[in-house]
XYZ file of C-alpha atoms in Angstrom:
406
model
C 245.039 190.565 -24.810
C 243.096 194.093 -25.368
C 240.904 195.013 -28.478
C 242.890 197.200 -30.596
C 240.474 200.054 -30.750
C 237.655 200.028 -28.055
C 234.481 202.029 -28.448
C 233.591 205.118 -26.852
C 231.451 204.515 -23.824
C 227.726 204.655 -24.542
C 224.781 205.723 -22.048
C 222.968 202.721 -21.604
C 220.386 204.386 -18.823
C 220.226 206.890 -16.325
C 218.045 206.910 -13.244
C 216.756 210.177 -11.655
C 215.306 210.643 -8.384
C 211.684 210.887 -8.182
C 209.897 214.351 -7.322
C 211.364 215.505 -3.955
C 209.257 216.109 -0.902
C 209.644 218.748 1.540
C 212.888 217.429 2.967
C 214.987 219.047 5.907
C 217.250 221.852 4.733
C 220.278 219.774 5.807
C 219.612 217.001 3.203
C 221.495 216.967 -0.097
C 220.859 215.595 -3.207
C 224.365 214.500 -4.253
C 224.979 210.492 -5.110
C 228.395 210.021 -3.181
C 228.090 206.451 -3.579
C 226.990 203.531 -5.763
C 227.550 199.856 -5.564
C 226.666 196.509 -7.057
C 226.415 193.299 -4.975
C 229.037 190.772 -5.737
C 226.865 188.546 -7.495
C 225.760 191.179 -9.605
C 221.869 190.793 -8.630
C 221.521 194.035 -6.925
C 222.462 197.924 -7.556
C 222.660 200.565 -4.744
C 222.104 203.909 -5.007
C 222.497 206.930 -2.610
C 219.992 209.127 -4.326
C 220.250 212.197 -1.952
C 217.783 213.120 0.723
C 218.608 210.282 3.115
C 217.325 208.031 0.645
C 218.988 204.810 -0.745
C 217.395 202.791 -3.696
C 217.906 198.802 -3.909
C 217.352 198.242 -7.540
C 217.254 194.424 -8.877
C 219.775 194.067 -11.775
C 219.225 194.077 -14.618
C 216.971 197.116 -14.706
C 214.503 195.381 -17.030
C 214.363 192.059 -18.433
C 215.382 193.316 -21.804
C 217.968 195.510 -20.635
C 221.785 194.877 -21.104
C 223.847 195.943 -23.668
C 222.798 194.326 -26.981
C 221.149 197.099 -29.128
C 223.235 199.886 -26.853
C 220.018 202.021 -26.709
C 220.023 204.645 -24.265
C 217.207 203.951 -22.014
C 215.856 205.962 -18.886
C 213.360 205.445 -16.361
C 212.261 206.935 -12.902
C 213.560 205.118 -9.840
C 210.097 205.304 -8.523
C 208.815 202.628 -11.215
C 208.314 199.184 -9.519
C 207.357 197.000 -12.531
C 208.822 193.683 -11.545
C 206.645 190.652 -11.934
C 205.221 188.771 -8.883
C 207.638 186.462 -6.885
C 210.983 188.508 -8.624
C 212.935 190.838 -6.424
C 211.539 194.064 -5.779
C 212.921 197.619 -5.881
C 213.006 199.110 -2.377
C 213.651 202.581 -0.587
C 215.693 202.478 2.578
C 215.007 205.701 4.474
C 218.209 206.155 6.456
C 217.300 209.265 8.310
C 220.532 211.033 7.375
C 222.462 211.935 4.269
C 224.088 208.739 3.134
C 227.623 208.946 1.841
C 229.025 205.409 1.756
C 227.446 202.003 0.498
C 228.928 198.422 0.788
C 227.092 195.016 -0.149
C 228.559 192.089 1.700
C 229.773 189.145 -0.247
C 227.493 186.095 0.300
C 228.670 184.722 3.613
C 230.399 181.569 4.038
C 228.421 178.453 5.786
C 229.748 179.051 9.013
C 229.153 182.776 8.955
C 225.402 181.897 7.818
C 225.058 179.802 10.865
C 226.326 182.309 13.228
C 224.235 184.840 11.542
C 220.974 182.881 11.947
C 222.019 182.241 15.509
C 222.210 186.024 16.193
C 219.041 187.087 13.627
C 216.809 184.250 14.005
C 214.210 186.297 12.559
C 216.016 186.505 9.345
C 215.792 183.539 6.985
C 218.751 181.682 6.356
C 218.570 182.313 2.580
C 218.316 186.045 2.994
C 221.954 186.502 3.980
C 223.044 189.389 1.480
C 223.115 192.722 3.325
C 223.975 196.270 2.825
C 225.748 198.807 4.884
C 225.131 202.334 4.723
C 227.457 205.364 6.028
C 225.505 208.201 7.569
C 226.150 211.994 8.123
C 225.865 211.629 11.840
C 228.584 208.782 12.035
C 226.080 206.023 12.338
C 226.292 202.916 10.190
C 223.016 201.346 9.342
C 223.018 197.534 8.471
C 220.323 196.366 6.006
C 218.902 193.161 4.930
C 218.578 193.287 0.935
C 215.928 190.962 0.374
C 213.566 192.361 2.913
C 214.644 195.951 3.071
C 214.623 195.362 7.069
C 216.908 197.136 9.298
C 219.102 194.854 11.284
C 221.843 196.692 13.256
C 222.827 200.325 13.829
C 226.650 200.687 14.564
C 227.807 203.569 16.669
C 231.149 204.787 17.646
C 232.336 207.310 14.565
C 231.951 211.154 15.830
C 231.426 212.302 12.387
C 230.626 211.333 8.623
C 231.261 207.810 7.647
C 232.497 208.515 4.311
C 233.322 204.904 2.973
C 232.480 201.397 3.800
C 234.407 197.842 2.746
C 233.590 194.311 3.461
C 236.274 191.602 3.410
C 235.723 189.648 0.227
C 235.967 186.329 2.099
C 232.402 186.540 3.615
C 233.453 186.650 7.162
C 231.310 189.833 7.807
C 234.108 192.087 8.721
C 233.294 195.505 7.863
C 235.681 198.461 7.679
C 234.426 202.224 8.019
C 236.239 205.316 7.022
C 235.440 208.648 8.578
C 235.724 212.435 8.876
C 236.652 211.763 12.505
C 240.052 210.737 10.982
C 239.574 207.394 12.138
C 238.987 203.600 10.475
C 237.018 201.253 12.535
C 236.592 197.503 12.376
C 233.155 195.954 12.946
C 232.343 192.276 13.436
C 228.487 191.767 12.097
C 228.931 188.305 13.499
C 229.124 189.404 17.183
C 226.069 191.802 17.189
C 228.423 194.696 15.174
C 231.078 194.451 17.649
C 233.743 197.243 17.254
C 236.952 195.419 17.192
C 239.681 197.719 16.655
C 240.226 201.558 15.830
C 242.802 202.578 13.290
C 244.355 206.181 13.872
C 246.993 208.006 12.476
C 245.185 210.137 9.660
C 245.533 213.857 10.272
C 242.666 214.603 7.966
C 239.158 213.534 7.014
C 239.500 209.786 5.796
C 237.546 209.584 2.366
C 238.255 206.030 1.216
C 238.786 202.454 2.207
C 239.632 199.396 0.231
C 240.230 195.906 1.227
C 242.511 193.625 -0.836
C 240.825 190.892 -2.468
C 243.002 188.178 -0.617
C 241.967 189.959 2.612
C 245.585 190.516 3.745
C 245.408 194.545 3.156
C 243.830 197.407 3.779
C 244.146 200.958 2.255
C 242.959 204.092 3.681
C 242.862 207.419 1.841
C 242.649 210.581 3.572
C 242.957 214.487 2.742
C 246.542 214.070 2.730
C 249.513 213.426 0.155
C 250.167 209.801 1.395
C 247.940 206.781 1.587
C 248.135 204.417 4.513
C 248.541 200.464 3.894
C 247.206 198.364 7.110
C 247.394 194.790 7.588
C 244.183 192.995 8.169
C 245.331 190.447 10.338
C 247.311 192.400 12.938
C 245.245 196.077 12.176
C 248.887 197.346 12.304
C 250.182 200.071 9.749
C 252.225 198.326 7.202
C 253.781 201.404 5.556
C 252.802 204.932 3.876
C 252.883 205.271 0.125
C 254.037 208.697 -0.809
C 254.337 210.156 -4.257
C 251.073 212.534 -4.655
C 251.204 216.317 -4.693
C 247.667 216.765 -3.195
C 244.883 215.091 -1.443
C 244.410 211.644 -2.095
C 240.497 210.757 -2.306
C 240.120 207.293 -3.724
C 241.892 203.998 -4.006
C 241.136 200.351 -5.319
C 243.064 197.040 -5.415
C 243.190 194.920 -8.460
C 241.318 191.638 -8.483
C 244.367 189.726 -7.703
C 245.623 192.100 -4.942
C 248.927 192.785 -6.895
C 248.365 196.410 -7.687
C 246.980 199.101 -6.002
C 245.635 202.612 -7.438
C 245.266 205.975 -5.774
C 243.472 209.051 -7.270
C 244.176 212.525 -6.315
C 243.394 216.093 -6.280
C 246.661 216.634 -7.987
C 245.088 215.111 -11.385
C 247.364 211.813 -11.330
C 246.178 208.249 -10.555
C 249.503 206.369 -9.222
C 249.817 202.709 -9.466
C 251.551 200.838 -6.963
C 253.329 197.395 -5.704
C 251.301 197.144 -2.428
C 253.799 194.778 -1.156
C 257.157 196.453 -1.937
C 255.744 200.202 -2.013
C 257.207 200.857 -5.185
C 255.508 203.337 -7.706
C 255.044 201.587 -10.935
C 253.360 204.354 -12.939
C 251.425 207.436 -13.223
C 248.244 208.185 -15.150
C 248.117 212.015 -15.804
C 244.538 213.531 -16.510
C 245.073 216.290 -19.078
C 242.473 218.461 -20.204
C 241.035 217.676 -23.790
C 240.103 221.387 -24.066
C 242.412 223.721 -22.015
C 240.921 226.912 -20.444
C 241.621 230.193 -21.989
C 242.979 231.436 -18.275
C 243.920 229.796 -14.866
C 240.972 230.533 -13.137
C 240.038 226.819 -12.997
C 243.469 225.064 -11.806
C 241.713 222.290 -10.179
C 239.302 221.616 -13.018
C 241.174 217.719 -13.528
C 240.884 216.788 -9.822
C 240.024 213.358 -9.547
C 236.930 212.062 -7.646
C 237.067 208.243 -8.185
C 239.084 205.485 -9.462
C 238.356 201.602 -9.823
C 239.616 198.562 -11.502
C 237.503 196.433 -13.939
C 236.617 192.827 -12.704
C 239.127 191.077 -15.070
C 241.972 193.609 -13.871
C 243.089 194.870 -17.358
C 241.255 198.335 -17.120
C 240.757 201.431 -15.045
C 237.625 203.798 -14.868
C 238.317 207.264 -13.468
C 236.078 210.177 -12.882
C 237.324 213.747 -12.445
C 236.093 217.367 -12.323
C 236.629 218.157 -15.881
C 233.495 216.293 -16.996
C 234.949 213.219 -18.241
C 234.582 209.555 -17.356
C 237.984 208.042 -18.821
C 239.092 204.546 -19.466
C 242.408 203.375 -19.249
C 244.438 200.251 -20.279
C 246.892 199.022 -17.501
C 249.744 199.035 -19.998
C 249.115 202.573 -21.576
C 249.767 205.862 -20.286
C 246.782 207.614 -21.986
C 243.088 206.776 -21.857
C 241.687 204.477 -24.334
C 238.213 205.726 -24.057
C 236.096 208.867 -22.925
C 232.737 209.685 -22.120
C 231.060 212.991 -21.332
C 229.519 213.456 -17.926
C 228.581 216.334 -15.559
C 229.486 216.743 -11.794
C 230.618 213.090 -11.535
C 231.417 212.011 -8.039
C 232.348 208.112 -8.198
C 232.325 205.124 -10.440
C 232.152 201.358 -10.190
C 232.222 198.480 -12.845
C 229.559 195.729 -12.655
C 231.153 192.528 -11.282
C 230.712 190.550 -14.407
C 232.086 193.588 -16.539
C 230.682 195.401 -19.646
C 229.083 198.286 -17.554
C 230.041 201.062 -15.539
C 227.885 202.886 -13.081
C 228.623 206.533 -12.395
C 227.088 208.925 -9.699
C 226.714 212.553 -9.963
C 226.023 215.832 -7.666
C 222.664 215.934 -9.252
C 221.513 212.721 -7.588
C 221.575 210.929 -11.056
C 223.155 207.550 -11.831
C 224.287 206.713 -15.287
C 225.255 203.326 -16.656
C 227.816 203.074 -19.774
C 229.255 200.566 -21.886
C 232.446 199.487 -20.741
C 235.068 197.441 -22.541
C 234.638 193.559 -23.066
C 237.918 191.602 -23.328
C 238.917 188.087 -23.497
C 241.704 187.959 -21.231
C 244.978 186.229 -22.631
C 245.998 183.249 -21.310
C 249.152 184.884 -19.945
C 247.103 187.298 -17.770
C 244.878 184.693 -16.588
C 247.988 182.855 -15.463
C 249.605 186.028 -13.867
C 246.254 186.904 -12.254
C 245.558 183.132 -10.820
C 249.320 183.189 -9.407
C 249.209 186.590 -7.967
C 246.127 185.781 -5.944
C 248.040 183.886 -3.540
C 251.650 185.008 -4.288
C 253.131 188.117 -2.858
C 255.648 190.277 -5.216
C 258.376 188.706 -2.807
C 257.602 185.352 -3.532
C 257.427 185.894 -7.090
C 260.923 187.136 -7.061
C 262.194 184.086 -5.049
C 260.777 181.690 -7.768
C 263.419 179.970 -9.749
C 262.342 181.605 -13.368
C 263.632 183.777 -15.920
C 263.815 187.272 -15.249
C 261.145 188.419 -17.874
C 258.734 186.011 -16.512
C 259.281 187.672 -13.087
C 258.768 191.212 -14.477
C 255.547 190.128 -16.130
C 254.178 188.548 -13.080
C 254.915 191.710 -10.954
C 253.341 193.896 -13.553
C 256.823 195.656 -14.386
C 256.092 194.590 -17.985
C 252.868 193.739 -19.932
């Protein structure tokens, strides 16, 4: 299923902000969020100073991992040919914390969107949501860079955003005001639900690919699982020893991973609440004293698009890549001041953002999934754990399908 000896991630490219202007002192330079559009045609980067860059992917026509040469260019360059997508700068007016691309809307949603926004061409239906420092959410049309909607409701920083993968244009936002809010962009961005219960800032939200569950992580030791059908709390997952700051579902919705300041990633079965395994982040070169006890605190975790790998970013200046069946990393890459990471939706590349406002692109393992894994992924896309356990099949097969064995 996996290559026996994956190569270390190589730096493919690095984007740096252009020369900053005289910004207001409240602005910051951190890249808090990076995102690829679901079809892989755009990359968005909150480069600090209230600016989001929208960049057509790939970065250059000849770019992509063949020679694996390290490349670098200023984000100010706009060298695309006439008729091809152009790099865009979105001035959000506030520090940008969260980014999320919509999926390409389904045909009914496109008709509704066209009815509510006749000025927007029907073909231009890919949108980007930006979560801001003042609690606002701005909705942008990607092809044109036009501002479409302002969503108001949160009372503090909007830290994370997530669209339902179905294309229904339902948006979930997570905020430092300790709530999550559900918005329907088909209804002029109407707020349809407020989810309360967290006692600390909400750092992260993630919707399962089958659109049945929502996970939220706050500055607490537990994470909340919500129903996306009834918007009610399903359960709390408890097991971390410090604040949970990042979460992600596997592509088949069968697994959930959470990352914490306690230096651990926990892999859960979201249907049963069972803790399947923990991935501990051990320092490669421990310090001589105990002055930096949180040096391996986690910042971000994400699944690879085929569901066989995880990527994590920690405060010990390392990007780690993990195989699901192993409890130690299979590859490392040195990175300074990492804050976030995400996989390219078609695999082969990981994007990371840093406190310096930079974005780095790394090679990621390319793998030909086994027939067993492809079958498991297909079945788990529509079968819950309980439905698998009820099947009249051998126990070992059930254990494999529920990720108890690999």
